[in-house]
PDB file of C-alpha atoms in Angstrom:
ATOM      1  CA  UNK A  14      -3.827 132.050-101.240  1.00  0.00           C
ATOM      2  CA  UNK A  15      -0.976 130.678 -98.546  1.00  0.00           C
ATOM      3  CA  UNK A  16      -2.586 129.338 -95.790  1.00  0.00           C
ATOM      4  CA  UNK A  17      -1.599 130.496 -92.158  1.00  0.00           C
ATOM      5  CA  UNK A  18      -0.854 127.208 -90.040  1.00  0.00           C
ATOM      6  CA  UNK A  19      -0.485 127.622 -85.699  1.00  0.00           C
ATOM      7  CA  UNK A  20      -0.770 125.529 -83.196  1.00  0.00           C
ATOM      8  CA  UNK A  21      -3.385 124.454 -81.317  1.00  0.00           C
ATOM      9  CA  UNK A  22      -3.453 123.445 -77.557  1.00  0.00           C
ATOM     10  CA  UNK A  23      -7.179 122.803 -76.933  1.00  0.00           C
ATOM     11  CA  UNK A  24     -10.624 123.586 -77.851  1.00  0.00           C
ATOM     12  CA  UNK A  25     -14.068 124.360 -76.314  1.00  0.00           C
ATOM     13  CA  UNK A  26     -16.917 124.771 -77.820  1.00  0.00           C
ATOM     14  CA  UNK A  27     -19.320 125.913 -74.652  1.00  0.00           C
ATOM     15  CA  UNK A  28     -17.401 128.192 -72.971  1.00  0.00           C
ATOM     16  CA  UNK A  29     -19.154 130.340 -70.457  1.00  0.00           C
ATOM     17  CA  UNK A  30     -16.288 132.277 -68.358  1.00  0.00           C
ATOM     18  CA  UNK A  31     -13.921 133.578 -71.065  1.00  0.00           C
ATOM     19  CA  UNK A  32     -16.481 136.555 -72.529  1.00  0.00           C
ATOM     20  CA  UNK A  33     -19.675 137.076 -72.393  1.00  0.00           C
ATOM     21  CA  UNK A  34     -21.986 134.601 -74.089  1.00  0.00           C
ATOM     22  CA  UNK A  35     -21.444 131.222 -74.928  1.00  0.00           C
ATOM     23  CA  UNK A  36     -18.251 131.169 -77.031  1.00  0.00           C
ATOM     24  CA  UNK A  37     -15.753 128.744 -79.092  1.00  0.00           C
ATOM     25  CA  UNK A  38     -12.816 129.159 -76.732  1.00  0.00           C
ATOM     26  CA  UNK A  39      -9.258 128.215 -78.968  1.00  0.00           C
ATOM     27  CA  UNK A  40      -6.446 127.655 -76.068  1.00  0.00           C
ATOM     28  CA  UNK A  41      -3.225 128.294 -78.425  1.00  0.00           C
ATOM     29  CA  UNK A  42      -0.335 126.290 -77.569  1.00  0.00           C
ATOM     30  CA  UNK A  43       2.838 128.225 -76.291  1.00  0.00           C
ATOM     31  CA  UNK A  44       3.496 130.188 -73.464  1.00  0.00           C
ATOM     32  CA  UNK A  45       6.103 132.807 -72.311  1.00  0.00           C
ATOM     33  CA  UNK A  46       5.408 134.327 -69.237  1.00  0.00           C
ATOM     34  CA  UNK A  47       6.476 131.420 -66.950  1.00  0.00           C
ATOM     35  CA  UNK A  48       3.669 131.374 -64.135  1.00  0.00           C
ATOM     36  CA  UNK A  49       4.877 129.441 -61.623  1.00  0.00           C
ATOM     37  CA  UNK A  50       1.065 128.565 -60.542  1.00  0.00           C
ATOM     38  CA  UNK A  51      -0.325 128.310 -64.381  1.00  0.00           C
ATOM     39  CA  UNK A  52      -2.426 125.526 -63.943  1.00  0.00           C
ATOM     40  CA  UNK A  53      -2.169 124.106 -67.922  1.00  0.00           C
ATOM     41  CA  UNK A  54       1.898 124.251 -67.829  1.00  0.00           C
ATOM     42  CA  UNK A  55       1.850 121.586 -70.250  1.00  0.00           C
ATOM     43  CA  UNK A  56       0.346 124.397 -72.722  1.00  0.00           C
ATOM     44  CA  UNK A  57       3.895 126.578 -73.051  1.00  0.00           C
ATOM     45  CA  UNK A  58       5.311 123.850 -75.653  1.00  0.00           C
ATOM     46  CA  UNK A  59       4.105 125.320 -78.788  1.00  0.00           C
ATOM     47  CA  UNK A  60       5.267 122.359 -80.698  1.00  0.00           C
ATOM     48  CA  UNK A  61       3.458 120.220 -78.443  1.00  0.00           C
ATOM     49  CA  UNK A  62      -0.203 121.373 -79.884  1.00  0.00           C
ATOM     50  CA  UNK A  63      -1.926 120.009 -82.990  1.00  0.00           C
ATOM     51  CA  UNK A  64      -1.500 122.226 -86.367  1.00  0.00           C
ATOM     52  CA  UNK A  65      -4.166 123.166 -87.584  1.00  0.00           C
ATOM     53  CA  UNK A  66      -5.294 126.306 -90.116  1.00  0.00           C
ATOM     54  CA  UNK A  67      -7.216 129.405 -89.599  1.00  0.00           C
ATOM     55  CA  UNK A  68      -9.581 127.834 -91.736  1.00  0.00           C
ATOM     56  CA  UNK A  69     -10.011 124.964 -90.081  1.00  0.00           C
ATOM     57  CA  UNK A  70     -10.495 126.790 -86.691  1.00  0.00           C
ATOM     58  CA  UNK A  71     -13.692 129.258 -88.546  1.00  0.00           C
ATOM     59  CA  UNK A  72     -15.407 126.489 -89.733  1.00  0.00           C
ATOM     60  CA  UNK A  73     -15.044 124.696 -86.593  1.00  0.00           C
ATOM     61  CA  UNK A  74     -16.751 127.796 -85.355  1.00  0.00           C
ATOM     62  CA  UNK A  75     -19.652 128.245 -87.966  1.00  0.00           C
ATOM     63  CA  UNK A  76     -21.144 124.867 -86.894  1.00  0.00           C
ATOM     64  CA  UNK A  77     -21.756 126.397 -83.463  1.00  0.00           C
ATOM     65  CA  UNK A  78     -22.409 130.090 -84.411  1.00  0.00           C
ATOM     66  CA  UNK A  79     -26.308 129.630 -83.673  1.00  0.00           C
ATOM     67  CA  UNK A  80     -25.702 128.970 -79.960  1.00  0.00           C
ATOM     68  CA  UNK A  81     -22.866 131.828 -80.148  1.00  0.00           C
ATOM     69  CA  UNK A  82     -25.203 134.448 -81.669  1.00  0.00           C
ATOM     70  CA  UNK A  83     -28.140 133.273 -79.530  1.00  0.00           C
ATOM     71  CA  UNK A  84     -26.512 134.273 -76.401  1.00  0.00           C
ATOM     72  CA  UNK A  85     -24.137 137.045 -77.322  1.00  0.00           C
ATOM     73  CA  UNK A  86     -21.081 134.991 -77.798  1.00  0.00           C
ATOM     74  CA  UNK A  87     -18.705 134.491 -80.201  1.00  0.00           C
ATOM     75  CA  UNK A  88     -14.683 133.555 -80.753  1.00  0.00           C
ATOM     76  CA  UNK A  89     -12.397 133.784 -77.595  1.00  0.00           C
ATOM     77  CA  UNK A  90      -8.601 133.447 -78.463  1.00  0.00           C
ATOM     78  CA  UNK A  91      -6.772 132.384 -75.536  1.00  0.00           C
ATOM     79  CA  UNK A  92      -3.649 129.646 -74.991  1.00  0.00           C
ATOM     80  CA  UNK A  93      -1.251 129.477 -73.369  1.00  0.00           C
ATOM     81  CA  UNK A  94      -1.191 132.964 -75.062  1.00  0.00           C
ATOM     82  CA  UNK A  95      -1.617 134.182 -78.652  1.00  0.00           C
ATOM     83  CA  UNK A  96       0.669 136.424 -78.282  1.00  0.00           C
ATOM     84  CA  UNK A  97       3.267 133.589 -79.292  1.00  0.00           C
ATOM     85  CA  UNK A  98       1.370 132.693 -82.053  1.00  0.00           C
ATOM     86  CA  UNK A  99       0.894 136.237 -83.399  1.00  0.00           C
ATOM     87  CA  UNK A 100       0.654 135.866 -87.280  1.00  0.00           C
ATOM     88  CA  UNK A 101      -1.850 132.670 -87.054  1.00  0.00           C
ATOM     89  CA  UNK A 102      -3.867 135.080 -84.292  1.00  0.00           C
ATOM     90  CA  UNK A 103      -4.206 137.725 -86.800  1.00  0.00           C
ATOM     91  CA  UNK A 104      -5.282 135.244 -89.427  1.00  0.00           C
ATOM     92  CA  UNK A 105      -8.068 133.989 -87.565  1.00  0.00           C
ATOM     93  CA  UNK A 106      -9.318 137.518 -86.116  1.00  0.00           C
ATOM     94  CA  UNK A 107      -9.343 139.060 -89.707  1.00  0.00           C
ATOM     95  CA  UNK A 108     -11.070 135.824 -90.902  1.00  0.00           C
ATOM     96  CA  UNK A 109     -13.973 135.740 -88.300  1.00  0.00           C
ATOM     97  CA  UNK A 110     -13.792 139.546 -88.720  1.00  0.00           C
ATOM     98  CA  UNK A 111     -15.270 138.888 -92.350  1.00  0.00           C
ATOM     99  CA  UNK A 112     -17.596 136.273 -90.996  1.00  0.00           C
ATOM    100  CA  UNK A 113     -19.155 139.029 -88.988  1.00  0.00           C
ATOM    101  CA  UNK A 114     -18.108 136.752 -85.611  1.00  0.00           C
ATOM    102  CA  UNK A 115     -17.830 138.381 -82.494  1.00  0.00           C
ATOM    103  CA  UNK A 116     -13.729 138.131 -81.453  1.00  0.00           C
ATOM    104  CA  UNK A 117     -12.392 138.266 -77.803  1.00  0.00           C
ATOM    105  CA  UNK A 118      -8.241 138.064 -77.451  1.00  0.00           C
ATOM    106  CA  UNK A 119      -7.684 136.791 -74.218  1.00  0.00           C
ATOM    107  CA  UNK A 120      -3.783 137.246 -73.548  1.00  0.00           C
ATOM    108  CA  UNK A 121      -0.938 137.708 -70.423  1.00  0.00           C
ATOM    109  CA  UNK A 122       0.208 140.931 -72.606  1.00  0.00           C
ATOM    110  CA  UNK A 123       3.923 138.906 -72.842  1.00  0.00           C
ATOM    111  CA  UNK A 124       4.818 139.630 -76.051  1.00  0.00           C
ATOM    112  CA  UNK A 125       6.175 141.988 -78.753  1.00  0.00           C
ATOM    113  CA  UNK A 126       4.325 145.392 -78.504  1.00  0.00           C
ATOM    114  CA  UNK A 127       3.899 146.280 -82.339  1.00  0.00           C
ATOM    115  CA  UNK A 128       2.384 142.262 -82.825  1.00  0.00           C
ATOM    116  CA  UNK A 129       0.038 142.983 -79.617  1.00  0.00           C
ATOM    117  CA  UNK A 130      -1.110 146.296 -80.923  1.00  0.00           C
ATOM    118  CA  UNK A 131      -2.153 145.187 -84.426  1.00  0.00           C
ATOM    119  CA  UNK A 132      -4.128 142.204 -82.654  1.00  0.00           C
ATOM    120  CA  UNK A 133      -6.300 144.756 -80.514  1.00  0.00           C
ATOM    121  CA  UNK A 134      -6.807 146.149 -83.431  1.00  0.00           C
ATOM    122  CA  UNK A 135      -8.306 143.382 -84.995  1.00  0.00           C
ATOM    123  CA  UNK A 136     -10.054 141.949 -81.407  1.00  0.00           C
ATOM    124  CA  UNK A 137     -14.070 143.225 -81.199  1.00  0.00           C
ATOM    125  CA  UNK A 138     -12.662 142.716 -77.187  1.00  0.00           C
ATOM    126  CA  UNK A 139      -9.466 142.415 -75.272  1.00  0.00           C
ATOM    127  CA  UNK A 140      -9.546 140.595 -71.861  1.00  0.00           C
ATOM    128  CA  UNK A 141      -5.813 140.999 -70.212  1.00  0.00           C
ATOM    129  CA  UNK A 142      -4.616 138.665 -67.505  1.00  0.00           C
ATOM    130  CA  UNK A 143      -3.064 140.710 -64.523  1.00  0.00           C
ATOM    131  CA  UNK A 144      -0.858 138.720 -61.823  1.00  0.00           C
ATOM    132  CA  UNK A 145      -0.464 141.500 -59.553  1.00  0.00           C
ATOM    133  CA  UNK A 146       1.276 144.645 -61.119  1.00  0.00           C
ATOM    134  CA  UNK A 147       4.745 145.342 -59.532  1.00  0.00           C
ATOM    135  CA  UNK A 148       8.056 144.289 -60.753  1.00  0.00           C
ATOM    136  CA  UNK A 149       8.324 142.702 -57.535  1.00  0.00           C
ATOM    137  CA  UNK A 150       5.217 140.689 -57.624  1.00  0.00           C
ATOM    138  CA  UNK A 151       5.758 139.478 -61.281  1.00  0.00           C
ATOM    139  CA  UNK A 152       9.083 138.452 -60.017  1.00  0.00           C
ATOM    140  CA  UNK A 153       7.956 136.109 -57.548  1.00  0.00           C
ATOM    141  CA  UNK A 154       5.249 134.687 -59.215  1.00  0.00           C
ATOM    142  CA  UNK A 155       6.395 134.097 -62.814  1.00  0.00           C
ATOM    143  CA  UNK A 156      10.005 133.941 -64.803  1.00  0.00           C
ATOM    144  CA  UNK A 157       9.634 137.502 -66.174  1.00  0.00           C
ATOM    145  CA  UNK A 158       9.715 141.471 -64.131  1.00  0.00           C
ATOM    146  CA  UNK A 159       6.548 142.440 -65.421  1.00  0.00           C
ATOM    147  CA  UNK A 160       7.645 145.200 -67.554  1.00  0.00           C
ATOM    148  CA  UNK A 161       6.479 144.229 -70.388  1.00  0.00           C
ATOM    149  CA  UNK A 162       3.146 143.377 -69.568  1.00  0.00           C
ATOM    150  CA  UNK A 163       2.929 146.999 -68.248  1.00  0.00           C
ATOM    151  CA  UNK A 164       3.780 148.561 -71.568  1.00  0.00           C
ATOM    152  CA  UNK A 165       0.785 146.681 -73.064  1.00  0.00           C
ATOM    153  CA  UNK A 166      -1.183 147.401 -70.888  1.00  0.00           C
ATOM    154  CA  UNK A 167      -0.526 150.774 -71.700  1.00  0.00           C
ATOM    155  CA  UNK A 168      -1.274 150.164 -74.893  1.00  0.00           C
ATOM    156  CA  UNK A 169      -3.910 148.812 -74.110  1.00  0.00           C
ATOM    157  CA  UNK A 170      -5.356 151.369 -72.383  1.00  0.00           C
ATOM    158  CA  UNK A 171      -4.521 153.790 -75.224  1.00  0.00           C
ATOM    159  CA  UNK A 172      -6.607 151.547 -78.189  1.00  0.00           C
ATOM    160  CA  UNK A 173      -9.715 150.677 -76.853  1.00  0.00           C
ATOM    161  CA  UNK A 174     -12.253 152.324 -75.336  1.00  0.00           C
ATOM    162  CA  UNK A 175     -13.160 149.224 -73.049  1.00  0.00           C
ATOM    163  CA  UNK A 176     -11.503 146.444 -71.313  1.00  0.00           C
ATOM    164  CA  UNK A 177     -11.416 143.381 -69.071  1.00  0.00           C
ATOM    165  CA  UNK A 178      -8.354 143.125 -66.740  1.00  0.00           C
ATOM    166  CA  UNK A 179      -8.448 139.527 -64.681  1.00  0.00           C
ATOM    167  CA  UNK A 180      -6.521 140.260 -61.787  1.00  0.00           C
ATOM    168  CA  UNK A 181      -5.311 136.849 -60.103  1.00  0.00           C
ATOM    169  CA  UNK A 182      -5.734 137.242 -56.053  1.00  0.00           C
ATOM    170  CA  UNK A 183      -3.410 135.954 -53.699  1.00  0.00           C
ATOM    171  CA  UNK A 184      -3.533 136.873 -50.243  1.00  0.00           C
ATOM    172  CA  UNK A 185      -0.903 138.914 -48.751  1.00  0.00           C
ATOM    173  CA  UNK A 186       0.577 139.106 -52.309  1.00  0.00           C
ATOM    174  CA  UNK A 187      -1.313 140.420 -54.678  1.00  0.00           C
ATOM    175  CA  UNK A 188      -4.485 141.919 -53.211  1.00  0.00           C
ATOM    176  CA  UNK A 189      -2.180 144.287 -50.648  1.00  0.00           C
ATOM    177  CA  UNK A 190      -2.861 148.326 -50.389  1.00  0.00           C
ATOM    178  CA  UNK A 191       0.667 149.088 -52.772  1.00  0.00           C
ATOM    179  CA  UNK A 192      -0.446 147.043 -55.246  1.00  0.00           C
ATOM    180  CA  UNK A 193      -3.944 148.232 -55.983  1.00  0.00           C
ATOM    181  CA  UNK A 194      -2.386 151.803 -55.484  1.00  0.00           C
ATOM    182  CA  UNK A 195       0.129 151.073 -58.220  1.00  0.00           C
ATOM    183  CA  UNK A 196      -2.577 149.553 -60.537  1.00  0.00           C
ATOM    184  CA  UNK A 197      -5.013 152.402 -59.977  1.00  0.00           C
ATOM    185  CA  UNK A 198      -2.537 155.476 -60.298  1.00  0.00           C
ATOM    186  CA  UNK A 199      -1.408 153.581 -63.485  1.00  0.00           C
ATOM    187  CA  UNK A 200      -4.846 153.299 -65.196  1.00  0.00           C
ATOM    188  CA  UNK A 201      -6.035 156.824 -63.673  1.00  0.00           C
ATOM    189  CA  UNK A 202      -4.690 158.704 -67.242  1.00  0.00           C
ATOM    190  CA  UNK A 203      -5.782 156.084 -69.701  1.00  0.00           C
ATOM    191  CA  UNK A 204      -8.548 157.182 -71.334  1.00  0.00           C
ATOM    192  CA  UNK A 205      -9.534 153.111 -71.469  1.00  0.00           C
ATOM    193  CA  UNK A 206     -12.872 152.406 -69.277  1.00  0.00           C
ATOM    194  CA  UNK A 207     -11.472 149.126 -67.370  1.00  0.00           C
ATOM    195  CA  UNK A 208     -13.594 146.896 -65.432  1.00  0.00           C
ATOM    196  CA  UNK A 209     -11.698 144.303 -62.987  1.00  0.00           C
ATOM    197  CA  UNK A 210     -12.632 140.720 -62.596  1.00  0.00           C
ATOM    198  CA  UNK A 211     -10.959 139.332 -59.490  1.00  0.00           C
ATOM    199  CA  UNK A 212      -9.829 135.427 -60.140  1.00  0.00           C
ATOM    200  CA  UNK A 213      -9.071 133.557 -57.008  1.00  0.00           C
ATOM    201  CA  UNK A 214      -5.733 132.176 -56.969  1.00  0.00           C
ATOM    202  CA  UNK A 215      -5.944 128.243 -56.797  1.00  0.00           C
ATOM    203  CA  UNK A 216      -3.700 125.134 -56.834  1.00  0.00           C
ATOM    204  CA  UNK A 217      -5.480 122.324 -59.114  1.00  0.00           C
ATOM    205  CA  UNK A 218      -2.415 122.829 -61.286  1.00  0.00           C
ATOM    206  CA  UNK A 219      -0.051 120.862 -59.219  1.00  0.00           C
ATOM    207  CA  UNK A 220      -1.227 117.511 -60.688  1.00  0.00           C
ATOM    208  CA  UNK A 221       0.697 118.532 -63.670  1.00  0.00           C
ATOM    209  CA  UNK A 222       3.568 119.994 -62.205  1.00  0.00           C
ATOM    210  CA  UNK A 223       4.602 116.480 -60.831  1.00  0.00           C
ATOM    211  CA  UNK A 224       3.006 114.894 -63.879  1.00  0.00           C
ATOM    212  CA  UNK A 225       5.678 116.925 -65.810  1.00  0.00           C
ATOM    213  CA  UNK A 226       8.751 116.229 -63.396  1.00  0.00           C
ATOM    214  CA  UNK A 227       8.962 120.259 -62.652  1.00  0.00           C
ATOM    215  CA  UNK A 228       8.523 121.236 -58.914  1.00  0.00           C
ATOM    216  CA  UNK A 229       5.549 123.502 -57.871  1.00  0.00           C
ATOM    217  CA  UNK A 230       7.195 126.602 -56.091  1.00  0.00           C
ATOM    218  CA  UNK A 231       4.530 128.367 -54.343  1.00  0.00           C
ATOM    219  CA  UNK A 232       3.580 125.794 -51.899  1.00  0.00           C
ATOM    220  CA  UNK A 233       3.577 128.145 -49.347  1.00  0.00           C
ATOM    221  CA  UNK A 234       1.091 130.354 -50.690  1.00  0.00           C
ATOM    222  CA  UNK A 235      -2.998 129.655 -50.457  1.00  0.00           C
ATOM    223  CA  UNK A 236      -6.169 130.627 -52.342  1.00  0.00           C
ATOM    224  CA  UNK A 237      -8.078 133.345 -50.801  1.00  0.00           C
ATOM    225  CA  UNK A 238     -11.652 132.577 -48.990  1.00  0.00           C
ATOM    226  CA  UNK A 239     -14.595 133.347 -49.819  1.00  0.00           C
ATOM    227  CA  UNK A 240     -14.201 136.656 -47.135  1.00  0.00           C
ATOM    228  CA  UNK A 241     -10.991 137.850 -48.749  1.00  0.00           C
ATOM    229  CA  UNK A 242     -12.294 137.994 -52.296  1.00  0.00           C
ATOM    230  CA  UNK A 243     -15.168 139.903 -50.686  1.00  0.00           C
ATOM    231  CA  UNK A 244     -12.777 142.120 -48.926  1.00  0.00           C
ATOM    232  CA  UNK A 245     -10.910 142.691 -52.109  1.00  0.00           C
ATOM    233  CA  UNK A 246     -13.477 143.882 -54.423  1.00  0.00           C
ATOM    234  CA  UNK A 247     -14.452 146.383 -51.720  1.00  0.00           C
ATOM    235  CA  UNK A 248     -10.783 147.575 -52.179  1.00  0.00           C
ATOM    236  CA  UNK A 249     -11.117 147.920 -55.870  1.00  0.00           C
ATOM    237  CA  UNK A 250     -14.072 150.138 -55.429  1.00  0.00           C
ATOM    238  CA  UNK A 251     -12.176 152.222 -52.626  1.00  0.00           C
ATOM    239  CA  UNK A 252      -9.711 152.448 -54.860  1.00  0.00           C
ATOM    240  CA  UNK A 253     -11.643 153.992 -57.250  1.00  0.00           C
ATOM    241  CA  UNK A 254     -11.257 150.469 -60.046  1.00  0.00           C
ATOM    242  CA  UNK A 255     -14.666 149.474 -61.696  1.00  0.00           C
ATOM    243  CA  UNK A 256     -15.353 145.752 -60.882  1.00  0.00           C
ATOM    244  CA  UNK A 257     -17.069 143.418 -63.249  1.00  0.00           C
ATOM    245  CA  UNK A 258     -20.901 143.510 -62.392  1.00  0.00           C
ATOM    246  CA  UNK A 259     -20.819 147.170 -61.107  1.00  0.00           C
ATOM    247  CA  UNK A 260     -23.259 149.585 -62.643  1.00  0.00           C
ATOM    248  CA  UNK A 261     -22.007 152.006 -65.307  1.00  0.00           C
ATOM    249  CA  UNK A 262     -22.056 154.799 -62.631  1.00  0.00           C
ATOM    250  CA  UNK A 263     -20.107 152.537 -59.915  1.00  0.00           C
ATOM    251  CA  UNK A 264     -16.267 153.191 -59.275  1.00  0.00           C
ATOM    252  CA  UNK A 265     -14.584 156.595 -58.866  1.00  0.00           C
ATOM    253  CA  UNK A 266     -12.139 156.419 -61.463  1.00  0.00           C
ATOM    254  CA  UNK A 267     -13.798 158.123 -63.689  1.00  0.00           C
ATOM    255  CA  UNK A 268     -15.082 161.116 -61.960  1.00  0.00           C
ATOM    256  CA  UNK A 269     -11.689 161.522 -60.102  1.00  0.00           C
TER     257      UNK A 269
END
């Protein structure tokens, strides 16, 4: 049987914040969205990871499935963003699938919709990174409009009956009244149940900017305080967006 090579950017075999449980975390090398705060830019060079097979990354995970299993956990795919990497993706998930291990994708939605849609498929869970949700917004913050991350999020919203959306916050760019109202009219007619985790916006990235000769253009934005991100979840719920750690019966979406 031909084996299906990718490439690999990192690995972690404790992680705690990318799904619930303890899980094996595989960071695929290769990126395409262009975030101009990504804090791992040295991650978009695909050819820059190590290759390495899908069996190579499942039995990297079966010497840790007791701690995975113990707490709930399992396999997180994240990268850069596996949606680069979409045949070697699929390869693992339908691998781990028939290892009976718990799958998470965790992706930017940049990529080719019919690739993205066979991976949810194959993902137990889908956790999609949000940088704000207008054209405008995606404009200033990465190299692309947005658009595309929008019809996969549609998608999305359309394939699973649960999701995590990681909406990055940056004050007086992202967490403003028009963009939450754009988010929330968008998700009100997917029959998806969403739940929101807020990620503060932060600037530990920069070492690597200047380690890689590119200049950092968002010096003139900051991470929000400990208020704001306070202030912004109480705008998700008024907006009627489930946040992560809400009851079942919190947010209004639903019952709109």
């Amino acid at each position: 049987m031909r084996q299906v090579k990718g490439f690999v950017h990192s690995i972690e075999t404790f992680g705690t914040v990318d799904g619930d449980g303890i899980r094996f975390v595989l960071f695929l090398a290769g990126c395409k969205l262009g975030c101009k705060f990504c804090h791992n830019p040295d991650s978009w060079n695909i050819a820059a990871g190590e290759p390495m097979s899908a069996e190579e990354v499942i039995a990297q995970v079966q010497s840790y499935r007791a701690y995975y299993e113990a707490t709930g956990g399992g396999l997180t795919i994240s990268g850069g963003d596996p949606l680069v990497q979409p045949e070697f993706t699929a390869e693992i998930l339908r691998q781990a699938k028939s290892a009976g291990i718990n799958t998470c994708l965790e992706t930017s939605g940049h990529g080719d919709s019919d690739k993205f849609g066979k991976l949810v498929q194959l993902a137990d869970s889908v956790m999609y990174g949000l940088k704000g949700f207008s054209t405008e917004v995606y404009r200033k913050l990465t190299a692309h409009d947005g658009s595309l991350v929008r019809r996969n999020l549609k998608l999305l919203g359309r394939s699973k009956s649960q999701a995590r959306l990681r909406y990055l916050v940056i004050p007086g760019v992202t967490d403003t009244d028009e963009e939450l109202t754009q988010l929330s009219r968008f998700l009100r007619d997917l029959p998806c149940d969403f739940v929101v985790e807020p990620i503060a916006y932060h600037t530990m990235g920069i070492p690597k900017w200047e380690a890689l000769g590119r200049p950092y253009q968002l010096e003139d934005l900051r991470p929000p305080t400990s208020e704001e991100m306070e202030q912004f979840i109480l705008s998700l719920r008024g907006h009627g967006l489930k946040v992560l750690g809400d009851s079942p019966s919190a947010g209004t979406r639903r019952s709109a």
